[in-house]
């Protein structure tokens, strides 16, 4: 009897999606687990956003009720909602919300989930082929139909099978990139229960098919044609560089260097840490690139085939293997430190200090589980 009820509710749930005239994603839902926002935040939801300005009582447009959320996507700012009732993919099937692109549409917005207050999930995009927006059948171009639309509401649905197992204590709806984009409106953020008996959780995160530095996919794009100018008859261009972690382990140390990169001076690259020998690393505000996440920085160079190369990468698993295979003897006094002695630091302490040695000096001191790529 209970199972029948679940099936009926699930069926009604999928009908509801179909009633909006969009393709069902065929995610079975067993009713609402929690409402994160309808006209206000849910009782167990707190606003931890860093987007400014933002407005949780915007009254036009609304998808339902009296209010929606508005914010201006820019410089990676986000609406960040902390959840006292975390989202557990084993019992939650999907997270759904509605988004409106104001007069312009096509805003570049992503969604991430947090664990212990850190965004750890992959990025869910609101544009392009991988978009979580349910395709709008009234838009003829297939790619554009999955973007945020101008002047109307579209439904974005995150399939929780695309989350690693865990307890996610927050959701971030964030600007992708630095550009100031047109305001977006968000409404009816809902968390749906899973049909546990018919559609149990399966982790759809892609298996690893990369190794070492191959897991860092680098994409250099021209920031925009307006970001191009001549100085002393030399043409300069602003670039956006994306480094995506396609491994299923978090990147904890990343070092890279310019391939074809011709800046005027050191101010022509930002959101990077400056290491010795002209190498760059992850800045303090990034520290870790979780699986599926992108690390983005900007630069100015003489216009050309700008490229960057990863010179060194260290994954979380490397460290686990290292510490698991070498249990620490708690009573032994550390001998005089020499470069050949294994570090006696506990695994919970993350190295906050960047290694000062250049990548070229690493082969002699690095354990074999780490990946070194000669530049
Ligand atoms: C929120 O937006 C509404 C218009 O939709 C406006 O009247 C109100 O003053 C705004 N509130 C804040 C705090 O900006
Ligand atoms: C690189 O990024 C640009 C802009 O986001 C995108 O259009 C292009 O498809 C990306 N290329 C690859 C190989 O991912
Ligand atoms: C770098 O070059 C730009 C453009 O020539 C200049 O405005 C800036 O002051 C320079 N910065 C440094 C640190 O030299």
Coordinates of C-alpha atoms and ligand atoms in Angstrom, one line a residue:
X1 CA 0.0 0.0 0.0
X2 CA 2.8 2.4 1.0
X3 CA 4.7 1.5 -2.1
X4 CA 1.6 2.2 -4.3
X5 CA 1.2 5.6 -2.7
X6 CA 4.9 6.4 -3.3
X7 CA 4.4 5.4 -7.0
X8 CA 1.3 7.5 -7.4
X9 CA 3.0 10.5 -5.8
X10 CA 6.0 10.0 -8.0
X11 CA 3.8 9.7 -11.0
X12 CA 2.0 13.0 -10.1
X13 CA 5.4 14.6 -9.6
X14 CA 6.5 13.7 -13.1
X15 CA 3.2 14.8 -14.5
X16 CA 3.6 18.2 -12.8
X17 CA 6.9 18.7 -14.7
X18 CA 5.3 17.7 -17.9
X19 CA 2.4 20.1 -17.4
X20 CA 4.8 22.9 -17.7
X21 CA 5.3 21.8 -21.3
X22 CA 8.9 20.8 -20.9
X23 CA 10.6 17.5 -21.3
X24 CA 10.5 15.4 -18.2
X25 CA 13.9 14.5 -16.9
X26 CA 12.4 11.2 -15.8
X27 CA 13.6 11.8 -12.2
X28 CA 11.1 10.0 -9.9
X29 CA 10.1 12.3 -7.0
X30 CA 8.2 11.2 -3.9
X31 CA 7.0 14.6 -2.8
X32 CA 8.8 17.6 -1.4
X33 CA 11.4 17.1 1.3
X34 CA 12.0 20.8 2.1
X35 CA 11.3 24.1 0.5
X36 CA 14.5 26.2 0.5
X37 CA 12.7 29.3 -0.8
X38 CA 9.2 30.1 -2.0
X39 CA 8.2 33.6 -0.8
X40 CA 10.8 33.4 2.0
X41 CA 13.6 31.2 3.2
X42 CA 12.5 27.9 4.9
X43 CA 12.8 27.9 8.7
X44 CA 16.0 25.9 8.7
X45 CA 17.6 27.9 5.9
X46 CA 20.0 30.8 6.4
X47 CA 21.2 33.4 4.0
X48 CA 25.0 33.2 3.7
X49 CA 25.1 34.9 0.3
X50 CA 28.0 37.2 -0.6
X51 CA 26.3 38.6 -3.7
X52 CA 25.7 42.4 -3.4
X53 CA 23.1 43.6 -4.0
X54 CA 20.6 40.8 -3.5
X55 CA 16.9 41.0 -2.8
X56 CA 14.8 38.2 -1.3
X57 CA 11.5 40.2 -1.5
X58 CA 11.6 41.1 -5.2
X59 CA 8.0 41.3 -6.3
X60 CA 8.3 41.4 -10.1
X61 CA 8.6 39.0 -11.8
X62 CA 7.7 36.1 -9.6
X63 CA 7.2 32.5 -10.6
X64 CA 4.6 31.8 -7.9
X65 CA 3.4 33.6 -4.8
X66 CA 4.4 37.2 -4.0
X67 CA 8.2 37.3 -4.1
X68 CA 11.3 36.0 -5.8
X69 CA 15.1 36.4 -5.3
X70 CA 17.0 38.8 -7.4
X71 CA 20.8 39.2 -7.8
X72 CA 23.3 40.6 -10.3
X73 CA 25.7 37.8 -11.4
X74 CA 29.3 39.3 -11.3
X75 CA 32.8 38.5 -10.1
X76 CA 31.9 35.0 -8.9
X77 CA 29.4 36.3 -6.4
X78 CA 26.7 33.9 -5.2
X79 CA 23.4 33.4 -3.5
X80 CA 24.5 31.0 -0.8
X81 CA 21.8 29.3 1.3
X82 CA 22.9 27.3 4.3
X83 CA 20.8 24.2 5.1
X84 CA 20.3 22.9 8.6
X85 CA 18.6 19.9 7.0
X86 CA 21.3 18.7 4.6
X87 CA 20.7 17.2 1.2
X88 CA 21.6 13.5 1.2
X89 CA 21.5 12.1 -2.4
X90 CA 20.6 8.6 -1.0
X91 CA 17.2 10.0 0.0
X92 CA 16.9 13.1 -2.2
X93 CA 16.3 12.7 -6.0
X94 CA 16.5 16.3 -7.2
X95 CA 16.8 20.0 -6.4
X96 CA 14.6 22.2 -8.5
X97 CA 14.3 25.9 -9.0
X98 CA 13.0 28.4 -11.5
X99 CA 15.1 31.1 -13.1
X100 CA 14.2 34.2 -15.1
X101 CA 16.8 36.1 -17.3
X102 CA 15.2 39.6 -17.0
X103 CA 15.4 41.4 -20.4
X104 CA 18.6 39.7 -21.7
X105 CA 18.9 36.1 -20.8
X106 CA 21.9 33.8 -21.4
X107 CA 23.5 34.7 -18.1
X108 CA 26.4 32.4 -17.1
X109 CA 25.4 31.0 -13.8
X110 CA 26.5 27.8 -12.0
X111 CA 25.2 25.8 -9.0
X112 CA 27.4 24.1 -6.4
X113 CA 26.7 22.3 -3.2
X114 CA 28.7 22.7 0.0
X115 CA 29.9 20.3 2.7
X116 CA 31.2 21.7 6.0
X117 CA 30.7 25.2 4.4
X118 CA 33.0 24.5 1.5
X119 CA 31.7 24.1 -2.1
X120 CA 32.7 20.5 -2.9
X121 CA 30.4 19.4 -5.6
X122 CA 31.0 19.5 -9.3
X123 CA 29.7 22.6 -11.1
X124 CA 26.2 22.4 -12.6
X125 CA 25.9 24.8 -15.5
X126 CA 22.8 26.9 -16.5
X127 CA 23.8 27.1 -20.1
X128 CA 25.0 24.9 -22.9
X129 CA 24.8 21.2 -23.6
X130 CA 25.3 20.1 -20.0
X131 CA 22.8 22.7 -18.7
X132 CA 20.5 21.6 -15.9
X133 CA 17.8 23.8 -17.4
X134 CA 15.0 21.7 -18.9
X135 CA 15.0 22.5 -22.6
X136 CA 12.5 25.2 -23.6
X137 CA 10.6 23.7 -26.6
X138 CA 9.6 27.2 -27.8
X139 CA 13.3 28.0 -28.5
X140 CA 14.3 26.5 -31.9
X141 CA 18.1 26.3 -31.3
X142 CA 18.8 23.3 -29.1
X143 CA 21.8 24.8 -27.4
X144 CA 20.1 28.1 -26.7
X145 CA 16.9 26.3 -25.4
X146 CA 18.9 25.2 -22.3
X147 CA 20.1 28.7 -21.4
X148 CA 18.5 31.2 -19.1
X149 CA 15.8 32.9 -21.1
X150 CA 14.9 36.5 -21.5
X151 CA 11.5 37.5 -20.2
X152 CA 10.4 34.1 -19.0
X153 CA 10.8 31.5 -16.3
X154 CA 12.5 28.2 -17.0
X155 CA 13.0 25.2 -14.6
X156 CA 16.5 24.1 -13.6
X157 CA 16.7 20.6 -12.1
X158 CA 19.7 19.0 -10.5
X159 CA 19.7 15.2 -10.6
X160 CA 21.2 14.1 -7.3
X161 CA 22.6 11.0 -8.9
X162 CA 25.2 13.5 -10.2
X163 CA 26.3 14.2 -6.6
X164 CA 28.9 12.1 -4.8
X165 CA 27.5 10.4 -1.7
X166 CA 27.4 12.9 1.3
X167 CA 25.5 15.4 3.3
X168 CA 25.4 18.7 1.5
X169 CA 24.8 21.6 3.9
X170 CA 24.4 24.4 1.4
X171 CA 23.6 25.4 -2.1
X172 CA 25.4 28.2 -4.0
X173 CA 23.9 29.8 -7.1
X174 CA 26.9 31.7 -8.4
X175 CA 28.1 33.9 -11.3
X176 CA 30.6 32.2 -13.5
X177 CA 33.2 34.8 -14.4
X178 CA 34.0 38.3 -13.6
X179 CA 31.8 40.2 -16.0
X180 CA 28.8 42.2 -14.7
X181 CA 25.8 40.4 -16.2
X182 CA 22.1 41.2 -16.4
X183 CA 20.1 40.7 -13.2
X184 CA 18.5 37.2 -12.7
X185 CA 15.5 36.2 -10.7
X186 CA 15.2 32.9 -8.8
X187 CA 12.1 31.4 -7.3
X188 CA 10.7 28.1 -5.8
X189 CA 13.8 26.3 -4.7
X190 CA 12.6 22.9 -3.7
X191 CA 14.3 19.6 -2.6
X192 CA 12.5 16.5 -3.7
X193 CA 12.4 13.1 -2.0
X194 CA 13.7 10.1 -3.8
X195 CA 11.6 7.1 -4.9
X196 CA 13.9 4.9 -2.9
X197 CA 12.4 1.5 -3.8
X198 CA 12.1 2.2 -7.6
X199 CA 14.9 4.6 -8.2
X200 CA 17.6 4.1 -5.6
X201 CA 20.7 6.3 -5.6
X202 CA 23.4 5.6 -8.1
X203 CA 26.4 7.8 -8.4
X204 CA 26.6 8.9 -11.9
X205 CA 29.9 10.8 -11.5
X206 CA 32.0 9.8 -14.4
X207 CA 34.7 7.2 -13.7
X208 CA 38.3 8.5 -14.0
X209 CA 39.8 8.1 -17.4
X210 CA 42.7 10.5 -16.9
X211 CA 46.0 10.4 -15.1
X212 CA 48.2 13.0 -13.4
X213 CA 48.4 16.3 -15.3
X214 CA 45.9 14.9 -18.0
X215 CA 43.2 15.4 -15.4
X216 CA 43.6 19.1 -15.5
X217 CA 41.9 20.3 -18.7
X218 CA 43.0 23.8 -19.6
X219 CA 41.0 26.1 -21.7
X220 CA 42.2 29.6 -22.7
X221 CA 39.6 31.9 -24.2
X222 CA 39.6 35.6 -25.2
X223 CA 37.7 37.4 -22.5
X224 CA 35.8 39.5 -25.1
X225 CA 36.6 41.5 -28.2
X226 CA 36.3 44.7 -26.3
X227 CA 39.2 43.6 -24.1
X228 CA 41.7 44.0 -27.0
X229 CA 43.8 47.1 -27.7
X230 CA 47.0 48.4 -29.3
X231 CA 49.9 50.0 -27.4
X232 CA 53.0 51.0 -29.3
X233 CA 51.7 49.1 -32.3
X234 CA 51.5 45.8 -30.3
X235 CA 48.1 44.2 -29.9
X236 CA 47.1 43.1 -26.4
X237 CA 44.2 40.9 -25.4
X238 CA 42.6 39.9 -22.1
X239 CA 42.2 36.1 -21.6
X240 CA 40.2 33.9 -19.2
X241 CA 41.9 30.7 -18.3
X242 CA 39.9 27.7 -16.9
X243 CA 41.6 24.7 -15.3
X244 CA 39.1 21.9 -14.7
X245 CA 39.8 19.0 -12.4
X246 CA 38.4 16.0 -14.3
X247 CA 39.9 13.5 -11.8
X248 CA 37.7 12.1 -9.0
X249 CA 40.2 13.2 -6.4
X250 CA 40.6 16.8 -5.2
X251 CA 43.6 18.8 -6.4
X252 CA 45.5 20.1 -3.4
X253 CA 48.6 21.5 -5.1
X254 CA 48.8 22.8 -8.6
X255 CA 51.7 24.5 -10.2
X256 CA 51.8 25.8 -13.7
X257 CA 53.7 28.1 -16.0
X258 CA 53.1 30.1 -19.2
X259 CA 53.6 28.3 -22.4
X260 CA 53.0 31.0 -25.0
X261 CA 52.3 33.9 -22.6
X262 CA 53.6 37.4 -23.2
X263 CA 52.4 39.7 -20.4
X264 CA 53.7 43.3 -20.0
X265 CA 54.6 42.8 -16.3
X266 CA 53.5 40.7 -13.3
X267 CA 50.2 42.7 -13.0
X268 CA 49.0 41.0 -16.2
X269 CA 48.0 37.8 -14.4
X270 CA 45.6 37.7 -11.5
X271 CA 43.9 35.2 -9.1
X272 CA 47.1 33.2 -9.1
X273 CA 49.9 32.7 -6.5
X274 CA 53.3 33.7 -7.6
X275 CA 55.9 31.0 -7.0
X276 CA 59.6 31.1 -7.5
X277 CA 61.1 30.7 -10.9
X278 CA 58.2 32.3 -12.8
X279 CA 55.8 29.5 -11.7
X280 CA 52.2 30.1 -10.6
X281 CA 50.1 28.2 -8.1
X282 CA 46.6 28.2 -6.6
X283 CA 45.8 31.5 -4.8
X284 CA 44.7 31.5 -1.1
X285 CA 41.1 31.9 -2.0
X286 CA 41.1 28.6 -4.0
X287 CA 43.4 26.2 -2.1
X288 CA 41.6 23.0 -3.4
X289 CA 39.9 22.2 -6.7
X290 CA 37.3 19.5 -6.0
X291 CA 36.4 16.9 -8.6
X292 CA 34.6 18.5 -11.5
X293 CA 35.3 22.0 -10.4
X294 CA 37.0 24.7 -12.4
X295 CA 39.7 27.1 -11.2
X296 CA 39.6 30.3 -13.2
X297 CA 42.2 33.1 -13.5
X298 CA 42.7 36.0 -15.9
X299 CA 45.6 37.5 -17.8
X300 CA 46.6 40.0 -20.4
X301 CA 49.1 39.0 -23.1
X302 CA 50.3 40.1 -26.4
X303 CA 47.5 38.6 -28.6
X304 CA 48.4 35.1 -29.8
X305 CA 48.1 31.4 -29.1
X306 CA 48.2 31.9 -25.3
X307 CA 48.8 28.7 -23.4
X308 CA 49.6 27.4 -19.9
X309 CA 51.2 24.2 -18.9
X310 CA 50.8 22.2 -15.7
X311 CA 54.2 21.6 -14.2
X312 CA 53.2 19.8 -11.0
X313 CA 49.9 18.5 -9.5
X314 CA 49.1 16.7 -6.2
X315 CA 45.8 15.0 -5.5
X316 CA 44.1 14.3 -2.2
X317 CA 44.4 10.5 -2.8
X318 CA 48.1 10.7 -3.2
X319 CA 48.3 12.1 0.3
X320 CA 45.9 9.5 1.7
X321 CA 47.9 6.7 0.1
X322 CA 51.0 8.3 1.6
X323 CA 49.6 8.6 5.1
X324 CA 47.8 5.3 5.1
X325 CA 50.8 3.3 4.0
X326 CA 53.0 5.1 6.5
X327 CA 51.3 5.0 9.9
X328 CA 52.8 7.6 12.2
X329 CA 54.5 6.4 15.3
X330 CA 53.3 8.7 17.9
X331 CA 56.0 8.1 20.5
X332 CA 59.0 8.3 18.4
X333 CA 60.9 11.6 18.7
X334 CA 61.4 13.2 15.3
X335 CA 65.0 13.0 14.4
X336 CA 66.9 15.9 13.0
X337 CA 65.1 16.9 9.9
X338 CA 66.8 16.2 6.7
X339 CA 65.1 16.2 3.2
X340 CA 65.1 12.4 3.1
X341 CA 63.1 11.9 6.2
X342 CA 59.4 11.3 5.7
X343 CA 57.3 14.2 7.1
X344 CA 55.9 13.4 10.5
X345 CA 53.0 15.8 10.2
X346 CA 49.5 14.4 10.9
X347 CA 47.3 13.9 7.9
X348 CA 44.7 16.5 9.1
X349 CA 47.2 19.3 8.8
X350 CA 47.1 20.6 5.3
X351 CA 50.2 22.4 4.1
X352 CA 49.3 26.0 4.1
X353 CA 52.7 27.1 3.1
X354 CA 53.5 26.6 -0.5
X355 CA 56.6 24.7 -1.2
X356 CA 59.4 27.1 -1.9
X357 CA 61.5 24.8 -3.9
X358 CA 61.1 25.0 -7.7
X359 CA 59.4 22.2 -9.5
X360 CA 62.7 21.2 -11.0
X361 CA 64.1 20.4 -7.6
X362 CA 61.2 18.2 -6.6
X363 CA 62.0 14.8 -8.2
X364 CA 64.5 14.1 -5.5
X365 CA 62.3 14.8 -2.5
X366 CA 58.8 13.8 -3.8
X367 CA 57.3 10.4 -3.1
X368 CA 56.6 8.3 -6.2
X369 CA 52.8 8.5 -5.8
X370 CA 52.9 12.2 -6.9
X371 CA 52.9 13.2 -10.5
X372 CA 55.6 15.3 -11.9
X373 CA 55.4 16.6 -15.4
X374 CA 58.5 18.1 -16.9
X375 CA 57.7 21.5 -18.3
Ligands
LIG1 C1 13.4 44.5 -3.5 O1 12.8 44.7 -4.8 C2 11.6 45.4 -4.7 C3 11.1 45.5 -6.1 O2 10.8 44.3 -6.7 C4 11.8 46.8 -4.1 O3 10.6 47.5 -4.0 C5 12.5 46.6 -2.7 O4 12.8 47.9 -2.2 C6 13.7 45.8 -2.8 N1 14.3 45.6 -1.5 C7 15.6 45.8 -1.2 C8 16.0 45.4 0.2 O5 16.4 46.2 -2.1
LIG2 C1 36.5 26.7 -23.8 O1 35.7 27.7 -23.2 C2 34.9 28.4 -24.2 C3 34.2 29.5 -23.5 O2 33.6 29.1 -22.3 C4 33.9 27.3 -24.8 O3 33.1 28.0 -25.8 C5 34.7 26.2 -25.4 O4 33.9 25.2 -25.9 C6 35.7 25.6 -24.4 N1 36.6 24.7 -25.1 C7 36.8 23.5 -24.6 C8 37.7 22.6 -25.4 O5 36.3 23.1 -23.6
LIG3 C1 52.2 47.0 -15.7 O1 51.9 47.6 -16.9 C2 50.8 48.4 -17.0 C3 50.6 48.8 -18.4 O2 51.7 49.3 -19.0 C4 50.9 49.6 -16.0 O3 49.7 50.3 -16.0 C5 51.2 49.0 -14.6 O4 51.4 50.1 -13.7 C6 52.4 48.1 -14.6 N1 52.5 47.5 -13.3 C7 53.7 47.3 -12.7 C8 53.6 46.7 -11.3 O5 54.7 47.6 -13.2

